Amino acid sequence: MSATSPSRSEQVPLAESAPREARESAAPAWRRSPPRWHGVAEALIKTTALVAIVAIVLIFVFIAAETLPLFTSHEVRAEVTPSTMAWKQTWGEAAARWSWQPASEIPKYSIAPLIIGSLKITVVAVLVGAPLGILAAIFTSQVAPRWLREILKPTIELLAGIPSVVIGVFALLVMATWTHRLFGLEHRLNAVVAGCALSLTIIPLVFTLAEDALSSVPKSFADASLALGASKMHTVLHVMVPAALPGIAAGVVLGFGRALGETMIVVMASGNAALVSWSLGVSTRTITATIAQEMAEVVHGSPHYVVLFALGAVLLLFAFATNVLAMRIVESFRRKRGGS
Amino acid sequence: MRDASLVAATAIASAIVVGMLLVILLDVVRSGASVISGTFLTAAPSGGMQAGGVGPAIFGTAALTILMTVAVVPVGVITAIWLSEYARPDSRLARAVRLAVANLAGVPSIVFGLFGLGFFVQTIGRGLDKAAYGGVATYGKPGLIWAALTLALLTMPVVIVATEEALRAVPRDLRDASLALGATKFQTTFQVVVPQAMGGILTSAILAVSRGAGEVAPILFTGAAYFLVELPTHLNDQFMNLGYHVYVLATQSPDVDKTRPQLYGTVLVLLVLTFLLNVVAVVIRIRTRKALASARA
């Protein structure tokens, strides 16, 4: 933008054509160079824009710094190391088990149950939420008449405005009862309830991105297909959706990342038992819920504290990876589009 | 025939999504409305959280979001102004800022909580204590200011993205006209572009407040308190919070049925705060877009 606006010094003085007031004053407004504080203010603006970069760097650095004792501190490593976290726990006479019991007399830190729990719930959420979000996006952008589209789009996006604790309460009190009556699963709070509740947070995300992608497919694509005699829905399925696929895929990837990082809904709706089980009907504990429930009672700097930060680091890396992947998908698509 | 079933599938999916939204809202309004009263909105919880109200939680949430807004809106708006008006879109710095904003938006809320604890409370707070309070734990413990700053980081992408969108919607002609009249870049930006985008900037602030008022995970370790008789009066005081109170009532109650009215009442208050703000933001946004579209035509 700044490149296109001529700088003051390059401008030709308009001596004769200037308005009378300007000609009469000693130094007309248009000829004065901008006050010095403009330059200072503009430098401040640029500096302020760096806050976002500083913030994200600080987050990475501090989560890493609090995780570091897991690799360096003798005190912490006497109780837990990354390799003991990755394997079964042995203690006393009992057989080795996948146990997460950091507060017991002999603390046990197998992260397998937490990772399995997070994956189970996230997969359920994506399997429920992604199809609903995508289908609703197809309906909104391709099928619905204009007046309905203008109501549907903001309404579905409002779902994103419901705080996650409210969805958590709804899952705990209402959805859990529904699924219990419908499927009669082993535990009242389980991966299905948490996953379905979680899908409510990823539906608006998938919907918005898919709808944007579908709406930005050039109209000529649809016109060409229709002119060749394809039906409306054939065109949608075989022309519009494939053309919008990168946007849709990016939405699903971001939805996966969002679901994995969600905390309050799973704390309230999943039951929170750290079991190693692939069953969807049992009580399930996730990485996020573990941090939320245990951090408050932990002594600063203790092995347990460090382990919880390590779990946070895992989450942060996952979130970063899904973000980068989604951006790559969109960018590669833009390049392809730009070339054609 | 296949066409019809596909249309039906997309229509049903849309109906399910809208239906879920309505079911949640109706459930909360139906069960919560009868609890709302003057005392509920002002009194403190009592009788093992089965009676009383949510006054301190409302006060705490308001204090928290006001502090957060004061921190996030100037920074977010100025960043957006730089991105939209000053930076060349392909410059390395602009791309770095955009990348940072996108990743900031993707950081899980609980990780913000960990960061708030590790950075604000343990590092900045304890540092302050050592430097200015002779090591007495004053700021080196969870408190209002740390929770507000943590939420400010979390809501920063919301403000930046929405403000930038609003600034970009201002027609280019206006900038050109202003520059052609001899206004400087700075004058054009702050006396022409920003006033034109004021509606959108306001929307971005409302969206941030709505988001911040509803978040619980980031304040779990940075300042929210289970129960407090006294209202927070200092920046380092702990505080009650509507979202956290909902979580406490829903999960820590010894008798779920007896706390249920209180729970639904609190949820309703929280929803009115966050959801209605969102509706307001959406309405403003639609109006702005329509006005712009007709201005361009």
XYZ file of C-alpha atoms in Angstrom:
637
model
C 0.000 0.000 0.000
C 2.754 2.403 0.981
C 4.518 1.802 -2.311
C 1.633 3.207 -4.326
C 1.127 6.419 -2.351
C 3.541 9.111 -3.424
C 5.765 10.391 -0.660
C 5.426 14.066 0.216
C 8.674 15.236 -1.309
C 7.839 13.813 -4.720
C 4.650 15.779 -5.001
C 4.640 18.733 -7.359
C 3.680 21.985 -5.638
C 0.346 23.210 -6.912
C 1.146 26.871 -6.333
C -1.311 28.534 -8.668
C -4.125 26.046 -8.554
C -4.097 25.730 -4.753
C -7.092 27.112 -2.864
C -6.868 30.681 -1.727
C -6.602 29.890 2.005
C -3.629 27.662 1.345
C -1.883 30.207 -0.810
C -2.341 32.899 1.787
C -0.914 31.104 4.837
C 2.852 31.038 5.149
C 3.234 27.264 5.162
C 0.158 25.634 3.639
C -1.057 22.383 5.189
C -0.372 20.376 2.069
C 3.221 21.499 1.866
C 4.240 20.881 5.463
C 6.026 17.581 5.922
C 4.127 15.187 8.210
C 4.773 15.927 11.888
C 7.578 13.915 13.390
C 5.294 12.097 15.815
C 3.636 10.373 12.864
C 6.892 8.571 12.233
C 7.196 7.648 15.900
C 3.597 6.423 15.970
C 4.142 4.351 12.843
C 7.197 2.735 14.377
C 5.115 1.952 17.462
C 2.439 0.375 15.275
C 5.013 -1.871 13.684
C 6.414 -2.803 17.093
C 2.950 -3.660 18.383
C 2.425 -5.990 15.442
C 5.356 -8.016 16.765
C 3.430 -8.904 19.956
C 1.734 -11.837 18.232
C 5.102 -13.265 17.189
C 6.576 -12.730 20.660
C 3.523 -14.401 22.232
C 3.657 -17.579 20.158
C 7.439 -17.862 20.616
C 7.103 -17.379 24.388
C 4.424 -20.062 24.549
C 6.653 -22.580 22.811
C 9.708 -21.605 24.862
C 7.973 -21.722 28.240
C 6.115 -24.975 27.695
C 9.431 -26.490 26.555
C 11.348 -24.978 29.485
C 8.968 -26.459 32.056
C 9.189 -29.846 30.296
C 12.976 -29.818 30.189
C 13.620 -31.257 33.720
C 12.153 -34.519 32.423
C 15.375 -34.840 30.433
C 17.872 -33.068 32.700
C 16.881 -33.129 36.387
C 18.120 -36.107 38.448
C 15.429 -35.524 41.023
C 12.658 -35.746 38.440
C 14.265 -38.595 36.513
C 14.475 -40.700 39.660
C 10.673 -40.831 39.566
C 9.803 -40.595 35.881
C 11.557 -40.460 32.509
C 10.190 -40.255 28.957
C 10.865 -43.959 28.476
C 9.001 -45.025 31.626
C 6.076 -42.861 30.477
C 6.008 -44.736 27.190
C 5.846 -48.235 28.745
C 3.952 -50.366 31.206
C 4.556 -49.691 34.880
C 5.965 -52.340 37.212
C 5.710 -52.082 40.958
C 5.803 -54.513 43.912
C 4.600 -58.007 43.099
C 1.941 -56.989 40.595
C 2.266 -57.662 36.878
C 3.300 -54.777 34.645
C 0.325 -52.600 33.724
C -0.487 -49.504 31.691
C -1.202 -47.290 34.688
C -1.677 -43.556 35.077
C -1.718 -42.998 38.846
C 0.567 -40.038 39.479
C -0.829 -39.313 42.939
C -0.444 -42.791 44.429
C 2.341 -43.758 46.827
C 4.361 -45.202 43.970
C 3.516 -42.717 41.185
C 2.808 -44.377 37.842
C 2.980 -42.443 34.611
C 1.956 -44.506 31.588
C 0.615 -42.072 29.040
C -0.847 -44.798 26.799
C -4.338 -44.667 28.395
C -4.453 -40.879 27.971
C -3.348 -40.955 24.346
C -5.797 -43.732 23.507
C -8.525 -41.796 25.324
C -7.805 -38.573 23.446
C -7.713 -40.385 20.090
C -10.936 -42.309 20.725
C -12.925 -39.200 21.618
C -11.390 -37.103 18.845
C -12.115 -39.736 16.205
C -15.741 -40.017 17.336
C -16.054 -36.221 17.262
C -14.629 -35.971 13.733
C -16.683 -38.926 12.428
C -19.863 -37.319 13.736
C -19.025 -33.663 13.204
C -17.245 -33.611 9.834
C -20.030 -35.231 7.755
C -22.675 -33.056 9.431
C -20.632 -29.912 8.867
C -19.827 -30.758 5.241
C -23.376 -31.794 4.338
C -24.785 -28.686 5.986
C -22.264 -26.604 4.025
C -23.330 -28.255 0.756
C -26.966 -27.589 1.585
C -26.315 -23.985 2.559
C -24.144 -23.043 -0.398
C -25.606 -25.213 -3.195
C -29.128 -26.326 -2.408
C -30.873 -23.807 -0.195
C -32.629 -20.791 -1.714
C -31.016 -17.448 -1.086
C -33.239 -16.365 1.810
C -32.643 -19.639 3.651
C -28.893 -19.417 3.085
C -28.819 -15.999 4.689
C -30.464 -17.396 7.808
C -28.661 -20.756 7.936
C -25.088 -19.523 7.656
C -25.074 -17.163 10.651
C -27.253 -19.556 12.663
C -24.898 -22.517 12.289
C -21.911 -20.277 12.938
C -23.566 -19.193 16.201
C -22.921 -22.721 17.470
C -19.309 -21.594 17.843
C -20.490 -18.916 20.268
C -21.737 -21.356 22.895
C -19.100 -21.689 25.647
C -17.672 -25.173 25.967
C -18.734 -25.510 29.622
C -22.338 -25.030 28.501
C -21.998 -27.824 25.944
C -20.340 -29.827 28.724
C -23.352 -29.378 31.025
C -25.689 -30.322 28.196
C -23.638 -33.452 27.481
C -23.472 -34.380 31.154
C -27.157 -33.950 31.932
C -28.999 -34.470 28.637
C -26.896 -36.237 25.996
C -25.587 -38.826 28.456
C -29.163 -39.802 29.278
C -30.105 -40.050 25.595
C -27.161 -42.257 24.666
C -27.663 -44.337 27.788
C -31.271 -45.058 26.770
C -30.381 -45.572 23.111
C -27.296 -47.759 23.328
C -27.103 -48.839 26.979
C -23.316 -48.504 27.000
C -21.182 -49.808 29.839
C -20.626 -46.467 31.611
C -23.023 -43.518 31.587
C -20.198 -41.095 30.717
C -18.027 -42.451 27.922
C -16.190 -41.732 24.690
C -19.421 -41.629 22.660
C -21.055 -38.957 24.820
C -17.869 -36.869 24.942
C -17.244 -37.357 21.212
C -20.779 -36.331 20.231
C -20.624 -33.282 22.496
C -17.227 -32.399 21.079
C -18.577 -32.666 17.538
C -20.712 -29.605 18.326
C -17.524 -27.544 18.592
C -16.034 -28.751 15.310
C -19.243 -28.558 13.238
C -19.162 -24.734 12.952
C -15.445 -24.848 12.093
C -15.839 -27.469 9.347
C -19.047 -25.808 8.159
C -17.534 -22.329 7.834
C -14.439 -23.475 5.956
C -16.353 -25.871 3.702
C -19.029 -23.282 2.959
C -16.418 -20.645 2.109
C -14.589 -23.111 -0.149
C -17.783 -24.159 -1.938
C -18.963 -20.577 -2.386
C -15.641 -19.493 -3.852
C -15.657 -22.100 -6.632
C -16.067 -20.043 -9.830
C -19.609 -20.023 -11.158
C -18.305 -21.021 -14.601
C -17.481 -24.496 -13.239
C -21.111 -25.172 -12.396
C -22.344 -23.513 -15.604
C -20.081 -25.689 -17.752
C -21.236 -28.859 -16.029
C -24.914 -27.909 -16.251
C -24.525 -26.943 -19.912
C -23.134 -30.403 -20.619
C -26.386 -31.810 -19.331
C -25.325 -32.898 -15.824
C -27.993 -32.674 -13.164
C -27.761 -30.138 -10.339
C -26.644 -32.662 -7.716
C -24.312 -34.457 -10.124
C -22.649 -31.098 -10.644
C -22.426 -30.515 -6.886
C -20.922 -33.935 -6.194
C -18.568 -34.254 -9.177
C -17.614 -30.635 -9.872
C -18.207 -28.326 -6.914
C -17.126 -30.609 -4.062
C -13.911 -31.769 -5.784
C -13.056 -28.158 -6.617
C -13.616 -27.166 -2.980
C -11.928 -30.246 -1.565
C -8.800 -28.500 -0.216
C -10.918 -26.089 1.831
C -13.083 -28.920 3.084
C -10.038 -31.042 3.946
C -8.408 -28.127 5.756
C -11.596 -27.747 7.796
C -11.562 -31.404 8.813
C -7.860 -31.280 9.743
C -8.399 -28.140 11.833
C -11.471 -29.758 13.384
C -9.356 -32.749 14.395
C -6.809 -30.453 16.012
C -9.521 -28.456 17.789
C -11.193 -31.605 19.118
C -7.911 -32.970 20.421
C -7.218 -29.771 22.336
C -10.712 -29.242 23.778
C -10.751 -29.468 27.550
C -13.896 -28.539 29.443
C -16.320 -30.683 27.415
C -14.287 -33.850 27.873
C -13.621 -33.146 31.545
C -17.360 -33.059 32.104
C -18.632 -35.708 29.688
C -16.023 -38.459 29.334
C -16.018 -40.022 32.820
C -12.242 -39.542 33.269
C -11.154 -43.112 34.073
C -7.662 -43.796 32.678
C -8.378 -47.192 31.113
C -6.514 -48.877 28.289
C -9.454 -49.907 26.167
C -10.500 -49.281 22.596
C -14.154 -49.668 23.577
C -16.172 -46.511 23.024
C -18.634 -47.384 25.762
C -16.286 -47.088 28.727
C -15.265 -44.118 30.809
C -12.359 -42.356 29.131
C -9.656 -39.909 30.218
C -7.935 -37.536 27.804
C -4.647 -35.638 27.881
C -6.401 -32.282 28.235
C -8.703 -33.433 31.040
C -5.720 -34.865 32.916
C -3.928 -31.520 32.873
C -7.093 -29.665 33.895
C -7.843 -31.939 36.830
C -4.370 -32.561 38.212
C -2.465 -29.311 37.751
C -4.246 -27.484 40.565
C -3.041 -29.969 43.203
C 0.533 -30.295 42.043
C 3.600 -28.808 43.758
C 5.496 -26.405 41.500
C 8.565 -28.116 40.040
C 7.663 -31.635 41.230
C 7.961 -34.590 38.818
C 4.178 -34.618 38.408
C 4.220 -30.902 37.496
C 6.889 -31.529 34.880
C 4.974 -34.481 33.435
C 1.810 -32.387 33.077
C 3.795 -29.745 31.203
C 5.165 -32.522 28.992
C 1.579 -33.481 28.182
C 0.949 -29.815 27.335
C 3.978 -29.880 25.036
C 2.547 -32.928 23.253
C -0.764 -31.106 22.765
C 0.977 -27.971 21.534
C 2.991 -29.948 18.962
C -0.163 -31.726 17.769
C -2.000 -28.421 17.402
C 0.941 -26.894 15.554
C 1.180 -29.893 13.207
C -2.539 -29.840 12.322
C -2.347 -26.081 11.738
C 0.641 -26.377 9.427
C -0.969 -29.280 7.578
C -4.198 -27.331 7.036
C -2.264 -24.294 5.789
C -0.217 -26.466 3.424
C -3.372 -27.982 1.958
C -4.894 -24.575 1.281
C -1.650 -23.106 -0.062
C -0.845 -25.941 -2.464
C -4.373 -25.629 -3.767
C -4.026 -21.875 -4.282
C -0.812 -22.391 -6.233
C -2.463 -24.977 -8.468
C -5.448 -22.720 -9.026
C -3.195 -19.771 -9.748
C -1.308 -21.748 -12.394
C -4.352 -22.888 -14.302
C -33.744 -40.315 -7.576
C -30.128 -40.117 -6.373
C -30.442 -36.382 -6.617
C -33.406 -36.359 -4.306
C -31.713 -38.493 -1.672
C -28.608 -36.302 -1.749
C -30.685 -33.171 -1.336
C -32.505 -34.867 1.515
C -29.221 -35.861 3.205
C -27.855 -32.324 3.109
C -31.167 -30.891 4.308
C -31.360 -33.377 7.172
C -27.784 -32.642 8.230
C -28.548 -28.911 8.315
C -31.711 -29.587 10.286
C -29.790 -31.713 12.815
C -27.180 -29.001 13.353
C -29.721 -26.206 13.752
C -31.868 -28.557 15.846
C -29.025 -29.236 18.286
C -28.444 -25.510 18.688
C -32.122 -24.947 19.418
C -32.337 -27.922 21.790
C -29.401 -26.627 23.831
C -30.804 -23.099 23.988
C -34.324 -24.273 24.823
C -33.087 -26.704 27.487
C -31.109 -23.967 29.200
C -33.823 -21.316 28.955
C -36.581 -23.689 30.087
C -34.682 -24.989 33.112
C -32.876 -21.787 33.994
C -35.432 -19.037 33.567
C -37.380 -19.831 36.746
C -34.216 -19.522 38.851
C -33.342 -16.031 37.692
C -34.256 -13.329 40.200
C -32.769 -10.217 41.694
C -31.255 -12.169 44.559
C -29.865 -14.842 42.241
C -28.054 -12.208 40.218
C -26.605 -10.408 43.245
C -26.274 -12.817 46.182
C -23.315 -15.072 46.881
C -23.750 -18.861 46.734
C -24.816 -20.360 50.052
C -25.946 -23.619 51.631
C -23.282 -25.788 49.997
C -23.912 -24.058 46.638
C -27.539 -25.205 46.653
C -28.950 -21.757 47.373
C -28.051 -18.107 47.015
C -26.888 -16.734 43.704
C -24.028 -15.927 41.407
C -23.366 -12.264 42.194
C -19.627 -12.678 42.885
C -19.244 -14.840 39.773
C -20.875 -12.175 37.605
C -18.668 -9.510 39.174
C -15.537 -11.630 38.707
C -16.376 -12.414 35.088
C -17.009 -8.729 34.369
C -13.750 -7.640 36.015
C -11.845 -10.343 34.155
C -13.270 -9.511 30.728
C -12.853 -5.760 31.185
C -9.176 -6.183 32.056
C -8.763 -8.610 29.172
C -10.412 -6.169 26.753
C -8.210 -3.313 27.893
C -5.193 -5.487 27.158
C -6.231 -7.149 23.932
C -8.211 -4.584 21.932
C -5.477 -1.932 21.495
C -2.825 -4.511 20.644
C -5.096 -6.503 18.337
C -6.504 -3.472 16.520
C -3.086 -1.891 16.007
C -1.682 -5.183 14.714
C -4.575 -5.408 12.263
C -3.996 -1.788 11.168
C -0.356 -2.585 10.491
C -1.242 -5.746 8.558
C -3.925 -4.100 6.467
C -2.597 -0.544 5.940
C 1.176 -0.564 6.331
C 2.668 -3.989 5.656
C 3.304 -5.193 2.143
C 1.308 -8.450 1.998
C 4.253 -10.501 0.750
C 6.853 -9.060 3.114
C 8.588 -11.522 5.387
C 7.470 -9.753 8.560
C 3.807 -9.633 7.508
C 3.886 -13.338 6.736
C 5.531 -14.072 10.079
C 2.835 -12.085 11.912
C 0.085 -13.905 10.018
C 1.677 -17.264 10.745
C 1.932 -16.343 14.430
C -1.721 -15.278 14.547
C -2.883 -18.490 12.836
C -0.889 -20.623 15.246
C -1.974 -18.599 18.261
C -5.563 -19.339 17.236
C -4.761 -23.050 17.179
C -3.122 -23.350 20.590
C -5.382 -25.481 22.839
C -6.989 -23.430 25.601
C -5.557 -25.643 28.341
C -2.059 -24.945 26.998
C -2.799 -21.235 27.439
C -3.597 -22.138 31.037
C -0.250 -23.899 31.456
C 1.535 -20.969 29.836
C -0.245 -18.484 32.085
C 0.855 -20.476 35.115
C 4.439 -21.037 33.964
C 5.062 -17.590 32.480
C 2.823 -15.014 34.159
C 2.465 -16.512 37.647
C 5.728 -18.384 38.178
C 8.094 -16.211 36.138
C 6.775 -12.625 35.928
C 4.809 -12.784 39.187
C 7.578 -14.340 41.253
C 10.088 -12.041 39.615
C 7.995 -9.044 40.718
C 7.769 -10.441 44.241
C 11.524 -10.825 44.477
C 12.185 -7.405 43.008
C 9.537 -5.300 44.737
C 7.896 -7.208 47.582
C 10.866 -8.778 49.370
C 9.908 -12.272 48.275
C 6.436 -12.149 49.866
C 3.977 -13.898 47.536
C 2.030 -10.917 46.179
C 1.937 -11.350 42.427
C 3.629 -14.772 42.344
C 0.301 -16.526 42.791
C -2.815 -16.958 40.652
C -4.774 -13.700 40.336
C -7.083 -11.547 38.253
C -4.363 -9.812 36.235
C -2.665 -13.065 35.192
C -5.939 -14.692 34.150
C -6.884 -11.563 32.172
C -3.539 -11.463 30.364
C -3.765 -15.179 29.561
C -7.233 -14.641 28.069
C -5.948 -11.588 26.190
C -3.433 -13.810 24.383
C -6.151 -16.350 23.629
C -8.530 -13.758 22.161
C -5.876 -11.777 20.269
C -6.365 -13.707 16.979
C -10.121 -13.048 17.166
C -9.553 -9.272 17.375
C -6.831 -9.206 14.725
C -8.700 -11.287 12.145
C -12.047 -9.511 12.568
C -10.484 -6.021 12.592
C -8.388 -6.725 9.539
C -11.467 -7.936 7.698
C -13.258 -4.716 8.623
C -10.345 -2.548 7.480
C -10.042 -4.370 4.167
C -13.742 -3.836 3.547
C -13.191 -0.058 3.452
C -13.213 0.866 -0.249
C -9.831 1.723 -1.726
C -11.260 4.878 -3.310
C -11.583 6.477 0.110
C -7.863 6.013 0.798
C -6.939 7.265 -2.672
C -9.193 10.296 -2.323
C -7.697 11.163 1.053
C -4.127 10.782 -0.185
C -4.910 12.779 -3.310
C -6.123 15.643 -1.130
C -2.682 15.719 0.429
C -3.394 13.840 3.655
C -0.506 11.782 4.956
C -0.600 8.014 5.226
C -1.102 8.345 8.975
C -3.935 10.863 8.625
C -5.607 8.714 5.982
C -5.383 5.645 8.159
C -6.665 7.191 11.375
C -9.053 9.859 10.088
C -10.547 8.034 7.104
C -10.027 4.263 7.185
C -10.358 3.531 10.901
C -13.549 5.610 11.397
C -15.087 3.849 8.392
C -14.235 0.468 9.905
C -15.418 1.385 13.416
C -18.431 -0.952 13.258
C -16.206 -3.879 12.391
C -13.664 -2.987 15.050
C -16.437 -2.846 17.632
C -17.605 -6.251 16.418
C -14.143 -7.680 16.911
C -14.096 -6.412 20.500
C -17.537 -7.898 21.168
C -16.453 -11.254 19.748
C -13.365 -11.209 21.977
C -15.433 -10.416 25.080
C -17.915 -13.151 24.216
C -15.121 -15.665 23.747
C -13.166 -14.596 26.819
C -16.204 -14.588 29.101
C -16.920 -18.217 28.235
C -13.441 -19.736 28.479
C -12.636 -21.787 31.573
C -9.563 -23.909 30.827
C -7.112 -20.949 30.654
C -8.150 -19.555 34.040
C -8.183 -22.851 35.960
C -4.627 -22.331 37.233
C -4.240 -18.607 36.749
C -6.792 -17.113 39.131
C -10.306 -18.589 39.214
C -11.498 -19.526 42.695
C -13.963 -22.189 43.779
C -15.696 -19.992 46.328
C -14.943 -16.537 47.692
C -16.986 -14.423 50.050
C -15.232 -11.202 49.139
C -15.169 -9.598 45.730
C -11.769 -9.082 44.099
C -10.519 -5.535 44.692
C -6.868 -5.833 43.671
C -5.244 -7.008 40.450
C -3.662 -9.947 42.270
C -6.861 -11.147 43.986
C -8.445 -14.422 43.017
C -11.988 -14.243 41.681
C -15.108 -16.271 41.025
C -16.105 -16.787 37.398
C -19.376 -17.836 35.767
C -17.869 -20.502 33.517
C -15.772 -21.975 36.314
C -18.803 -21.854 38.621
C -20.773 -23.856 36.050
C -17.979 -26.431 35.985
C -17.868 -26.595 39.797
C -21.642 -26.938 40.154
C -21.813 -29.615 37.453
C -18.963 -31.805 38.621
C -18.083 -31.191 42.280
C -21.525 -31.191 43.830
C -22.337 -33.888 46.381
C -26.023 -33.821 45.396
C -26.505 -33.215 41.678
C -30.285 -32.943 41.787
C -30.297 -30.281 44.481
C -27.727 -28.105 42.730
C -29.376 -28.499 39.328
C -31.551 -25.328 39.499
C -28.517 -23.272 40.546
C -26.521 -24.876 37.748
C -29.066 -24.091 35.061
C -29.520 -20.561 36.364
C -25.772 -19.977 36.138
C -25.622 -21.498 32.646
C -28.427 -19.187 31.535
C -26.626 -16.100 32.853
C -23.420 -17.202 31.126
C -25.240 -17.915 27.858
C -27.002 -14.554 27.913
C -23.626 -12.884 28.385
C -21.706 -14.774 25.715
C -24.316 -15.891 23.221
C -26.292 -12.659 23.049
C -23.054 -10.731 22.531
C -22.329 -13.068 19.647
C -25.740 -12.472 18.123
C -25.181 -8.721 18.409
C -21.800 -9.077 16.681
C -23.289 -11.134 13.861
C -26.105 -8.634 13.310
C -23.682 -5.695 13.204
C -21.511 -7.598 10.775
C -24.371 -8.461 8.414
C -25.548 -4.830 8.457
C -22.047 -3.527 7.744
C -21.652 -5.911 4.834
C -25.005 -4.919 3.382
C -24.225 -1.222 3.769
C -20.868 -1.716 2.086
C -22.375 -3.744 -0.726
C -24.960 -1.058 -1.446
C -22.313 1.678 -1.171
C -20.230 -0.076 -3.787
C -23.079 -0.737 -6.149
